[in-house]
Coordinates of C-alpha atoms in Angstrom, one line a residue:
M29 CA 0.3 -0.1 0.4
A30 CA 1.9 4.0 -0.6
E31 CA 1.2 6.3 1.6
T32 CA 1.5 10.5 -0.1
K33 CA 3.1 13.4 1.8
R34 CA 4.3 16.9 1.1
E35 CA 7.8 17.4 0.6
I36 CA 8.6 21.3 1.6
E37 CA 12.2 21.6 2.0
R38 CA 15.1 24.3 0.9
K39 CA 18.6 22.9 0.3
Y40 CA 21.7 24.7 0.1
E41 CA 25.1 24.4 -0.5
A42 CA 28.2 23.0 1.6
T43 CA 31.0 21.4 1.9
P44 CA 32.2 18.6 4.7
D45 CA 33.7 21.6 6.8
T46 CA 30.4 23.4 6.9
E47 CA 29.2 24.4 10.3
I48 CA 25.3 24.6 11.0
P49 CA 25.7 28.7 12.6
D50 CA 22.5 29.4 16.0
L51 CA 19.2 28.3 14.7
T52 CA 17.5 29.2 18.1
G53 CA 15.2 32.1 18.0
A54 CA 14.7 32.0 14.9
A55 CA 10.7 31.2 13.7
G56 CA 10.0 30.0 17.4
I57 CA 12.6 28.0 17.8
A58 CA 13.4 26.4 20.8
G59 CA 16.4 24.0 20.4
V60 CA 18.5 22.3 18.4
V61 CA 18.6 18.3 19.2
G62 CA 20.7 16.1 17.5
K63 CA 19.7 12.7 15.9
G64 CA 23.3 10.9 14.6
V65 CA 24.3 10.7 11.8
T66 CA 22.8 7.3 8.9
E67 CA 24.0 5.8 5.8
L68 CA 21.6 5.8 3.0
D69 CA 22.2 3.7 -0.7
A70 CA 19.9 5.2 -2.5
V71 CA 19.1 3.6 -6.7
Y72 CA 17.7 6.4 -8.6
Y73 CA 15.3 4.4 -11.7
D74 CA 14.2 6.4 -14.5
T75 CA 13.8 5.5 -18.1
P76 CA 17.3 4.7 -20.9
G77 CA 16.5 8.5 -22.2
L78 CA 15.8 10.4 -18.4
R79 CA 12.1 10.7 -19.5
L80 CA 11.4 10.5 -15.8
A81 CA 14.4 13.3 -15.1
A82 CA 13.3 15.5 -17.4
D83 CA 9.9 16.5 -15.5
K84 CA 11.7 16.8 -13.0
I85 CA 10.1 12.9 -10.9
T86 CA 12.2 11.4 -8.7
L87 CA 12.0 6.9 -8.6
R88 CA 14.9 6.0 -6.3
R89 CA 14.8 2.2 -4.4
R90 CA 16.3 3.6 -0.3
T91 CA 17.7 1.5 2.4
G92 CA 18.6 2.6 5.4
G93 CA 16.7 6.0 7.5
E94 CA 13.0 5.3 8.9
D95 CA 11.4 5.4 5.6
E96 CA 13.2 3.3 3.6
G97 CA 12.0 2.0 0.8
W98 CA 11.1 2.9 -2.7
H99 CA 9.9 7.1 -3.4
L100 CA 8.7 8.0 -5.7
K101 CA 8.3 12.2 -6.2
F102 CA 6.5 14.4 -8.2
P103 CA 7.0 18.5 -8.2
V104 CA 4.0 20.9 -7.3
A105 CA 6.1 23.9 -6.4
T106 CA 9.2 25.1 -5.7
G107 CA 11.1 23.2 -3.4
I108 CA 7.8 21.3 -2.7
R109 CA 7.0 17.6 -3.9
E110 CA 4.9 15.8 -3.5
E111 CA 6.2 11.5 -2.5
I112 CA 4.5 8.3 -2.7
H113 CA 5.9 5.8 -1.0
A114 CA 5.6 2.0 -1.3
P115 CA 7.4 -0.9 0.8
L116 CA 10.8 -2.2 0.3
A117 CA 11.3 -4.3 -2.9
D118 CA 12.9 -6.1 -4.9
T119 CA 11.8 -4.0 -7.6
V120 CA 9.5 -1.5 -9.0
P121 CA 6.2 -1.9 -6.7
R122 CA 3.6 -1.9 -9.6
V123 CA 1.6 1.3 -8.0
L124 CA 4.2 3.3 -8.3
A125 CA 5.3 2.1 -11.9
G126 CA 1.7 3.2 -13.0
L127 CA 2.0 6.9 -11.5
V128 CA 5.0 7.8 -13.9
R129 CA 3.2 5.9 -17.5
S130 CA 2.0 8.0 -19.0
R131 CA 5.5 9.1 -19.1
T132 CA 7.4 5.9 -19.4
R133 CA 4.7 4.2 -22.2
G134 CA 5.9 1.7 -21.3
T135 CA 9.2 2.0 -21.8
P136 CA 11.4 -0.5 -18.9
L137 CA 12.4 1.8 -15.7
V138 CA 16.4 1.1 -15.5
P139 CA 18.6 1.5 -12.7
V140 CA 20.7 4.9 -13.3
V141 CA 22.5 6.5 -10.9
R142 CA 23.0 5.4 -7.5
L143 CA 23.3 8.0 -4.8
R144 CA 25.2 6.8 -0.9
S145 CA 25.8 9.6 1.3
S146 CA 25.8 10.1 5.2
R147 CA 23.6 12.8 6.8
D148 CA 23.4 14.4 9.5
V149 CA 20.9 14.5 11.1
R150 CA 19.7 17.5 13.9
H151 CA 15.9 18.2 15.2
L152 CA 14.9 21.6 15.1
V153 CA 11.9 22.1 17.7
D154 CA 9.8 24.6 19.9
G155 CA 9.8 25.0 23.1
Q156 CA 6.7 22.3 24.0
G157 CA 9.3 19.5 21.7
R158 CA 7.7 19.6 19.2
L159 CA 9.6 19.1 15.7
L160 CA 8.6 22.3 13.7
A161 CA 11.9 20.9 10.7
E162 CA 14.5 18.2 10.0
L163 CA 18.1 19.9 9.5
S164 CA 20.3 17.9 7.3
L165 CA 24.1 17.8 7.2
D166 CA 24.8 15.1 4.0
T167 CA 27.8 14.7 2.3
V168 CA 27.3 12.8 -0.7
H169 CA 28.6 10.2 -3.4
A170 CA 27.2 9.7 -6.8
E171 CA 27.4 7.1 -9.7
R172 CA 26.5 6.7 -12.8
L173 CA 24.6 3.6 -13.4
T174 CA 24.3 4.1 -16.5
P175 CA 27.7 3.2 -19.6
G176 CA 30.2 5.5 -18.3
N177 CA 29.7 5.7 -14.9
G178 CA 31.2 8.6 -14.0
T179 CA 31.7 9.6 -9.8
A180 CA 30.5 12.5 -8.6
G181 CA 30.5 14.0 -4.6
W182 CA 29.4 17.5 -2.4
T183 CA 28.0 18.3 0.5
E184 CA 24.9 20.2 1.2
I185 CA 22.6 20.9 3.9
E186 CA 18.4 20.4 3.6
V187 CA 15.6 21.5 5.9
E188 CA 12.6 19.7 6.0
L189 CA 9.5 21.0 7.0
A190 CA 7.6 18.9 9.9
D191 CA 4.1 18.0 8.5
G192 CA 1.8 20.4 10.2
A193 CA 4.5 22.7 10.5
D194 CA 4.2 26.8 9.3
P195 CA 6.2 27.3 6.3
A196 CA 7.0 30.1 7.1
L197 CA 9.4 29.2 9.7
L198 CA 11.8 28.3 6.5
G199 CA 12.8 32.2 6.0
P200 CA 14.7 32.9 8.9
V201 CA 16.6 30.0 8.9
G202 CA 17.5 30.2 5.1
K203 CA 18.3 33.7 6.4
R204 CA 20.8 32.6 9.3
L205 CA 21.7 29.6 7.2
R206 CA 23.1 33.1 4.2
K207 CA 24.1 35.3 6.8
A208 CA 26.6 32.2 7.7
G209 CA 27.6 32.3 3.2
I210 CA 26.0 29.4 3.5
R211 CA 24.4 29.6 -0.3
P212 CA 20.4 28.0 -2.1
A213 CA 21.6 25.6 -4.3
S214 CA 21.0 25.4 -7.8
S215 CA 20.3 22.3 -8.1
P216 CA 16.8 21.3 -7.9
S217 CA 17.5 18.2 -6.3
K218 CA 20.4 15.1 -5.5
L219 CA 19.3 13.5 -8.6
A220 CA 19.7 16.2 -11.0
R221 CA 22.3 17.9 -9.8
A222 CA 24.1 13.8 -9.8
L223 CA 23.2 13.4 -14.2
A224 CA 24.5 17.2 -13.8
E225 CA 28.4 15.8 -13.1
T226 CA 28.9 12.3 -13.6
E227 CA 27.4 12.9 -17.5
P228 CA 29.6 11.6 -19.6
G229 CA 31.5 12.9 -23.1
P230 CA 29.7 16.5 -23.6
A231 CA 27.3 18.0 -20.5
T232 CA 24.0 18.2 -22.5
A233 CA 22.2 19.1 -19.3
T234 CA 21.6 23.2 -18.8
G235 CA 21.0 25.1 -15.5
A236 CA 20.8 22.8 -12.4
G237 CA 21.3 19.1 -14.9
A238 CA 18.0 19.6 -16.3
V239 CA 17.5 17.1 -19.4
S240 CA 15.1 16.5 -22.0
V241 CA 14.4 13.1 -24.3
A242 CA 15.7 14.9 -26.9
A243 CA 19.4 15.5 -25.6
R244 CA 19.2 12.5 -23.8
R245 CA 19.4 10.5 -26.6
K246 CA 22.3 12.4 -28.7
S247 CA 24.5 12.6 -25.3
T248 CA 24.0 8.3 -25.8
A249 CA 24.8 8.1 -29.4
A250 CA 27.4 10.0 -28.8
A251 CA 28.7 8.3 -25.4
G252 CA 29.6 3.8 -26.7
P253 CA 27.7 1.5 -27.9
A254 CA 25.7 -0.1 -24.7
D255 CA 23.9 3.7 -24.2
T256 CA 23.1 4.2 -28.4
A257 CA 21.7 0.5 -27.8
A258 CA 19.4 1.5 -24.4
A259 CA 18.2 5.0 -26.4
H260 CA 17.4 2.6 -29.7
A261 CA 14.6 0.3 -27.1
E262 CA 13.6 4.0 -25.8
E263 CA 12.5 5.2 -29.2
Q264 CA 11.6 1.7 -30.1
A265 CA 8.4 1.0 -27.5
S266 CA 7.6 4.4 -28.1
S267 CA 7.2 4.2 -32.3
R268 CA 5.9 0.2 -31.2
H269 CA 2.7 2.4 -29.2
A270 CA 2.9 5.4 -32.6
D271 CA 2.0 1.7 -34.4
A272 CA -0.7 0.3 -31.7
F273 CA -2.3 4.1 -32.0
A274 CA -5.6 3.1 -33.8
P275 CA -8.8 4.6 -34.3
A276 CA -12.4 3.6 -33.0
G277 CA -13.7 2.1 -35.9
G278 CA -10.2 -0.1 -36.3
A279 CA -8.7 1.8 -39.3
R280 CA -4.6 2.9 -38.3
A281 CA -4.2 7.1 -37.6
P282 CA -1.8 8.0 -40.1
K283 CA 1.2 9.6 -37.7
A284 CA 1.8 12.5 -37.3
P285 CA 5.3 13.2 -38.9
E286 CA 5.2 11.0 -42.1
A287 CA 1.5 13.2 -42.7
A288 CA 3.5 16.7 -42.4
K289 CA 6.1 16.4 -44.8
S290 CA 4.9 18.5 -47.4
V291 CA 4.9 20.6 -44.2
R292 CA 7.1 20.3 -41.5
H293 CA 9.6 22.8 -43.4
R294 CA 6.5 25.9 -42.9
G295 CA 7.0 24.7 -38.2
A296 CA 11.1 24.7 -38.7
R297 CA 10.0 29.1 -39.5
L298 CA 8.0 30.3 -36.5
G299 CA 8.9 33.0 -34.5
S300 CA 6.1 34.4 -31.5
G301 CA 4.7 36.9 -33.8
Q302 CA 2.5 34.6 -36.1
A303 CA -0.3 32.5 -35.6
G304 CA 0.2 29.8 -35.6
E305 CA 3.1 29.5 -32.9
H306 CA 0.7 30.3 -31.2
V307 CA -1.6 27.4 -31.4
L308 CA 0.8 25.4 -31.1
A309 CA 1.6 26.5 -27.8
Y310 CA -1.9 26.3 -26.9
L311 CA -2.2 22.3 -27.6
R312 CA 1.5 22.2 -26.2
E313 CA -0.4 22.9 -23.1
Q314 CA -2.8 20.4 -23.5
R315 CA -0.8 17.6 -23.9
D316 CA 1.5 18.5 -21.3
A317 CA -1.8 18.6 -19.3
I318 CA -3.1 14.7 -20.1
V319 CA 0.1 13.7 -19.1
A320 CA 0.4 15.6 -16.3
L321 CA -3.6 14.7 -14.8
D322 CA -2.7 10.9 -16.1
P323 CA -1.1 9.5 -12.1
A324 CA -4.0 12.7 -10.3
V325 CA -7.0 11.0 -12.1
R326 CA -5.0 6.8 -11.2
R327 CA -4.5 8.1 -8.2
D328 CA -8.4 9.9 -7.3
L329 CA -7.1 13.2 -6.2
P330 CA -10.2 15.5 -6.3
D331 CA -11.0 16.5 -9.5
S332 CA -8.4 14.8 -12.2
V333 CA -11.1 12.9 -14.5
H334 CA -13.0 16.2 -14.6
Q335 CA -9.9 18.5 -15.7
M336 CA -7.9 15.7 -17.9
R337 CA -10.9 15.2 -19.9
V338 CA -11.8 19.5 -20.3
A339 CA -7.5 19.4 -21.2
T340 CA -9.2 16.4 -23.4
R341 CA -11.5 18.1 -24.9
R342 CA -9.5 21.2 -25.5
M343 CA -7.2 19.6 -28.0
R344 CA -10.0 18.2 -30.3
S345 CA -11.5 21.6 -30.2
A346 CA -8.4 23.3 -31.4
F347 CA -7.2 20.9 -33.7
K348 CA -11.6 21.5 -35.2
S349 CA -11.0 25.9 -34.1
F350 CA -7.8 26.8 -36.0
R351 CA -8.0 23.8 -39.1
K352 CA -6.8 27.1 -40.9
I353 CA -3.4 26.7 -39.3
V354 CA -3.3 22.6 -38.3
D355 CA -4.0 20.5 -41.6
R356 CA -7.4 18.2 -40.9
S357 CA -5.7 15.6 -42.6
V358 CA -3.3 15.0 -40.4
T359 CA -5.1 16.1 -37.0
D360 CA -9.1 15.0 -38.2
P361 CA -7.8 10.8 -36.8
V362 CA -6.3 12.6 -33.9
G363 CA -8.8 13.7 -32.5
E364 CA -11.6 11.1 -33.0
E365 CA -9.3 8.5 -30.4
L366 CA -9.4 12.2 -28.1
K367 CA -13.4 12.3 -28.9
W368 CA -13.3 7.9 -27.2
L369 CA -10.6 8.7 -24.7
A370 CA -12.8 12.5 -23.0
G371 CA -15.6 9.9 -23.5
E372 CA -14.0 6.8 -21.5
L373 CA -13.3 9.9 -18.5
G374 CA -16.9 11.0 -19.0
T375 CA -18.2 8.3 -18.0
A376 CA -16.7 9.1 -14.1
R377 CA -17.2 12.8 -14.4
D378 CA -20.6 12.1 -16.1
Q379 CA -21.6 9.8 -12.5
E380 CA -20.0 12.3 -10.3
V381 CA -22.1 14.7 -11.4
M382 CA -25.3 13.4 -11.1
A383 CA -24.8 11.8 -7.7
E384 CA -24.0 15.7 -6.1
R385 CA -26.8 17.5 -8.4
L386 CA -29.4 15.1 -7.2
R387 CA -27.4 15.0 -3.4
G388 CA -28.6 18.9 -4.0
R389 CA -31.9 18.0 -5.1
L390 CA -32.7 16.6 -2.5
D391 CA -31.3 18.6 0.5
E392 CA -34.0 20.9 -1.3
L393 CA -37.3 19.4 -0.4
P394 CA -39.0 19.3 3.2
H395 CA -38.3 16.4 5.4
R396 CA -41.5 15.3 5.4
L397 CA -41.2 14.9 1.0
L398 CA -38.3 11.8 1.9
L399 CA -40.9 9.2 1.7
G400 CA -39.0 6.0 1.8
P401 CA -35.1 5.3 1.7
V402 CA -34.4 8.3 -0.7
R403 CA -30.9 8.7 0.5
S404 CA -30.4 4.8 1.3
R405 CA -30.7 4.0 -2.9
L406 CA -29.0 7.5 -4.3
R407 CA -26.4 6.7 -2.4
I408 CA -26.1 2.8 -3.3
W409 CA -26.5 3.4 -6.1
A410 CA -23.5 7.1 -6.5
T411 CA -21.0 4.3 -4.7
S412 CA -21.6 1.0 -6.7
H413 CA -22.0 3.6 -10.6
R414 CA -18.4 5.5 -9.3
A415 CA -17.0 2.2 -8.6
D416 CA -17.4 1.2 -11.9
A417 CA -16.6 4.3 -13.7
R418 CA -13.1 4.3 -11.5
R419 CA -12.3 1.2 -12.5
R420 CA -12.5 1.4 -16.3
S421 CA -11.4 4.9 -16.0
I422 CA -8.0 2.9 -14.7
A423 CA -7.8 0.5 -17.2
V424 CA -8.6 2.7 -20.4
L425 CA -5.0 4.8 -19.2
D426 CA -3.6 1.4 -18.9
T427 CA -4.5 1.3 -22.4
E428 CA -2.0 0.7 -26.2
R429 CA -4.7 2.6 -27.7
Y430 CA -4.2 5.2 -25.1
L431 CA -0.5 5.5 -24.8
G432 CA -0.8 5.6 -28.2
L433 CA -2.3 8.2 -27.9
L434 CA 0.3 9.9 -26.2
D435 CA 3.2 9.4 -28.4
T436 CA 0.7 10.3 -31.6
L437 CA 0.3 13.5 -29.4
D438 CA 4.1 14.1 -29.0
A439 CA 5.1 12.7 -33.0
L440 CA 2.3 15.7 -34.4
L441 CA 3.9 18.7 -31.7
D442 CA 7.4 17.5 -32.9
E443 CA 6.7 18.1 -36.5
P444 CA 3.2 20.0 -36.6
P445 CA 1.2 19.7 -39.3
L446 CA 1.3 23.7 -40.6
L447 CA -0.7 25.3 -43.4
P448 CA 0.7 28.3 -45.0
A449 CA -2.4 30.1 -42.6
A450 CA 0.3 29.6 -40.2
E451 CA 3.0 31.2 -41.1
A452 CA -0.3 34.8 -40.3
K453 CA -0.1 37.6 -38.0
P454 CA -2.3 36.0 -34.8
E455 CA -3.5 39.3 -35.2
V456 CA -5.1 38.4 -39.1
A457 CA -6.0 34.9 -38.6
L458 CA -7.3 34.0 -34.9
P459 CA -9.6 36.2 -35.1
K460 CA -11.1 34.0 -37.9
A461 CA -11.1 31.4 -36.4
V462 CA -13.1 33.0 -33.5
L463 CA -15.3 34.1 -35.5
K464 CA -16.3 31.1 -37.4
D465 CA -16.9 29.9 -34.5
Y466 CA -19.4 32.3 -33.1
D467 CA -20.9 32.2 -36.3
R468 CA -21.9 28.5 -35.5
L469 CA -22.7 28.8 -32.5
A470 CA -25.3 31.8 -33.5
A471 CA -27.1 29.0 -36.0
R472 CA -27.6 26.7 -33.8
V473 CA -29.1 29.2 -31.2
E474 CA -31.3 30.6 -33.3
H475 CA -32.6 27.1 -34.8
A476 CA -33.2 26.2 -31.0
L477 CA -34.9 28.5 -30.2
G478 CA -37.2 28.5 -33.6
L479 CA -38.1 25.0 -32.0
P480 CA -41.7 23.9 -29.7
A481 CA -40.5 22.4 -26.6
G482 CA -39.6 18.8 -26.2
H483 CA -37.2 16.2 -27.8
D484 CA -36.3 17.9 -30.7
R485 CA -35.3 21.4 -29.0
D486 CA -33.5 18.8 -25.9
L487 CA -30.8 17.4 -29.0
A488 CA -30.8 21.1 -30.7
M489 CA -30.0 22.6 -27.4
H490 CA -27.3 20.2 -26.5
D491 CA -25.4 20.5 -29.6
A492 CA -26.0 24.3 -29.2
R493 CA -23.9 23.9 -26.2
K494 CA -21.5 21.5 -27.8
A495 CA -21.4 24.8 -29.8
A496 CA -20.7 27.5 -27.1
K497 CA -18.2 25.5 -25.2
R498 CA -16.7 24.8 -28.3
A499 CA -16.1 29.4 -29.0
R500 CA -15.5 30.2 -25.7
Y501 CA -12.4 26.8 -26.0
S502 CA -11.6 29.2 -28.8
G503 CA -11.0 32.6 -27.5
E504 CA -9.8 31.7 -24.5
A505 CA -6.6 29.5 -26.7
V506 CA -6.4 33.3 -28.7
T507 CA -6.3 35.3 -25.4
P508 CA -2.8 35.4 -24.6
V509 CA -2.6 36.9 -28.2
L510 CA -5.4 39.4 -28.4
G511 CA -6.0 40.2 -25.1
K512 CA -9.0 41.8 -23.1
P513 CA -11.3 41.2 -26.7
A514 CA -10.8 37.7 -26.3
K515 CA -12.1 37.3 -22.4
R516 CA -15.3 39.3 -23.1
F517 CA -15.6 36.8 -25.5
A518 CA -14.7 33.3 -24.3
K519 CA -16.9 35.2 -21.1
R520 CA -20.1 35.6 -23.1
M521 CA -19.8 32.3 -24.6
K522 CA -18.8 30.4 -21.0
A523 CA -22.4 32.4 -20.1
V524 CA -23.9 31.1 -22.7
Q525 CA -22.9 27.4 -21.9
T526 CA -23.1 27.2 -18.3
V527 CA -27.4 28.0 -19.9
L528 CA -28.0 25.6 -22.2
G529 CA -25.4 22.8 -19.9
D530 CA -28.0 23.1 -16.8
H531 CA -30.8 22.2 -19.2
Q532 CA -28.9 19.2 -20.7
D533 CA -27.6 18.2 -17.5
S534 CA -31.6 18.2 -16.5
V535 CA -32.8 15.7 -19.2
V536 CA -30.4 14.2 -18.0
A537 CA -31.0 13.9 -14.7
R538 CA -34.5 13.3 -15.5
E539 CA -33.4 9.6 -17.2
T540 CA -31.9 9.0 -14.3
L541 CA -34.5 9.6 -12.0
R542 CA -37.0 8.2 -14.1
D543 CA -34.5 4.7 -13.6
L544 CA -34.5 5.5 -9.6
A545 CA -38.0 5.5 -9.2
V546 CA -38.2 2.0 -11.1
Q547 CA -36.3 0.4 -8.5
A548 CA -37.8 2.0 -5.9
H549 CA -41.3 0.8 -7.1
A550 CA -39.8 -2.9 -7.7
A551 CA -38.0 -3.0 -4.2
G552 CA -41.3 -1.9 -2.9
E553 CA -40.4 1.7 -2.1
S554 CA -42.4 4.9 -2.6
A555 CA -41.8 6.5 -5.7
F556 CA -43.4 9.5 -4.9
T557 CA -40.1 11.5 -4.2
W558 CA -38.6 10.1 -6.7
G559 CA -41.2 11.8 -9.5
L560 CA -41.6 14.5 -7.3
L561 CA -37.2 16.0 -8.5
F562 CA -38.1 15.0 -12.4
G563 CA -41.0 17.3 -12.1
R564 CA -38.6 20.1 -10.3
E565 CA -35.7 18.9 -13.3
E566 CA -38.2 19.3 -15.6
A567 CA -38.8 23.3 -14.5
T568 CA -35.7 23.3 -14.4
A569 CA -34.6 22.5 -18.5
A570 CA -38.3 25.7 -18.6
D571 CA -36.9 28.0 -17.2
R572 CA -33.0 27.5 -18.5
E573 CA -35.1 27.2 -21.8
R574 CA -36.8 30.4 -21.3
E575 CA -33.4 32.3 -19.7
L576 CA -31.9 31.3 -23.5
P577 CA -32.8 34.4 -25.4
E578 CA -31.9 36.9 -22.9
V579 CA -28.0 35.2 -22.5
W580 CA -27.7 34.7 -26.1
A581 CA -28.3 38.4 -26.9
E582 CA -26.3 40.0 -24.7
A583 CA -23.8 37.2 -25.1
S584 CA -24.3 38.3 -28.7
R585 CA -25.2 42.4 -28.9
P586 CA -23.0 44.2 -31.0
G587 CA -19.4 45.2 -31.7
L588 CA -17.8 41.3 -30.4
R589 CA -17.4 40.7 -34.2
A590 CA -15.4 44.2 -33.9
A591 CA -14.1 43.9 -30.7
L592 CA -12.5 41.0 -32.0
E593 CA -11.5 42.4 -35.2
G594 CA -9.5 45.1 -34.2

């Protein structure tokens, strides 16, 4: 079973003869208690191309100390990491391997660096002896375990905040250390420093040991046959996943780099003053969000499924909105795979939203109208559906199809299929794309409002909702370029989307309430409350239909087009 903790720490440069200054009196520290020296032995794992290190993720097996075992660390912010701990084992625990799968994509995790440290520990405590932080003076020996076998050694100081302690303590402690001539470390982690200082051949790391897959492939190719073979094995693994990528219909999608050959030269010349670069930056942001949210979904963190689903939808929407800039003959098949992924994730998200909506509806009713075990029935329904939806979401993240999609997104963004309009000025090309989405939404809203209430109008409003979401996304995508006009446009489209979204939720809620009423009746329970809620949802839908013309009139008021076009 894996355990999680938030690690908040600061690192400082030191030498073997560094003397720690007196820290008592700083931020409530009443005493410094020596805890002796501990010998630590840690082996860090990564892919041959160092994909985890490229994303500042560390995975290690460590013996010695009170928390020996496997540790997986994800960056949260500067000096803050999320640490997931698993018991000591000879191989990488399955749960930790799963949490990095969106990065490794099936490439084996291998030992890359061994760090042996002598850790001289001091506890910083308050007047009641409670632990505030742990300060350690580490003497480190690093050994590269991949071909090249470089070694390095250094001494550093770590100050790690105790669980529940005030992060403000780290500021005064750091000030005392700096006054004593002890400077903040230039490297964010021991692994980053070890990789930088044991690099075989010409160093490719920059700053504090930053790495990238591409840079590492170049360096390993120069380092020797064994490293070249390792990088080749990683490339083959990625290729296998890309080959496995196929749309739901069974036909394989075109590989993005090959399909983009005719326009690849344009992407090479793009700069910040061209529309294509802004679109690519937005697409990369969504790709990165999907990859980063994968472990959060696996850990069942709040809102993670929703955010990952949003990223897939934003990317697919951008492919459509900016089809004059990015070749849709290449992106359409990728968009279909994103649609598939969003649909699979949607099972969990839709169930979560519906359960929350119906609980809220029950809370609105007077107790005398709650006939039968309605809360218990809803709880059972929600629990069973959530468990099924979660299993389905996790299973999808382990499929070759999903991992192949991630590889395809990488390939597409590395060599994007750009069209000539990508070289246009963003102030010219981007408003055209956004206004086309707006015109599409306007036509759908007009169509929906022209229908009588009923099933056909429900379907038309749902189509309008999807168009409103796309218009909102395109407005948000161009906001960094077009500024306030695009921001206002996106806000207006969100208001329309909200009304249409609540209408659609009421349609789906009625279907769920009918199912719950049938189940209650079959069990000999009263179906009165479910029928009452059904009626309230009908009233909600009618309210949204009456509200839509006013909201749309406000969203589409004169001046919108002129503002976007500058």
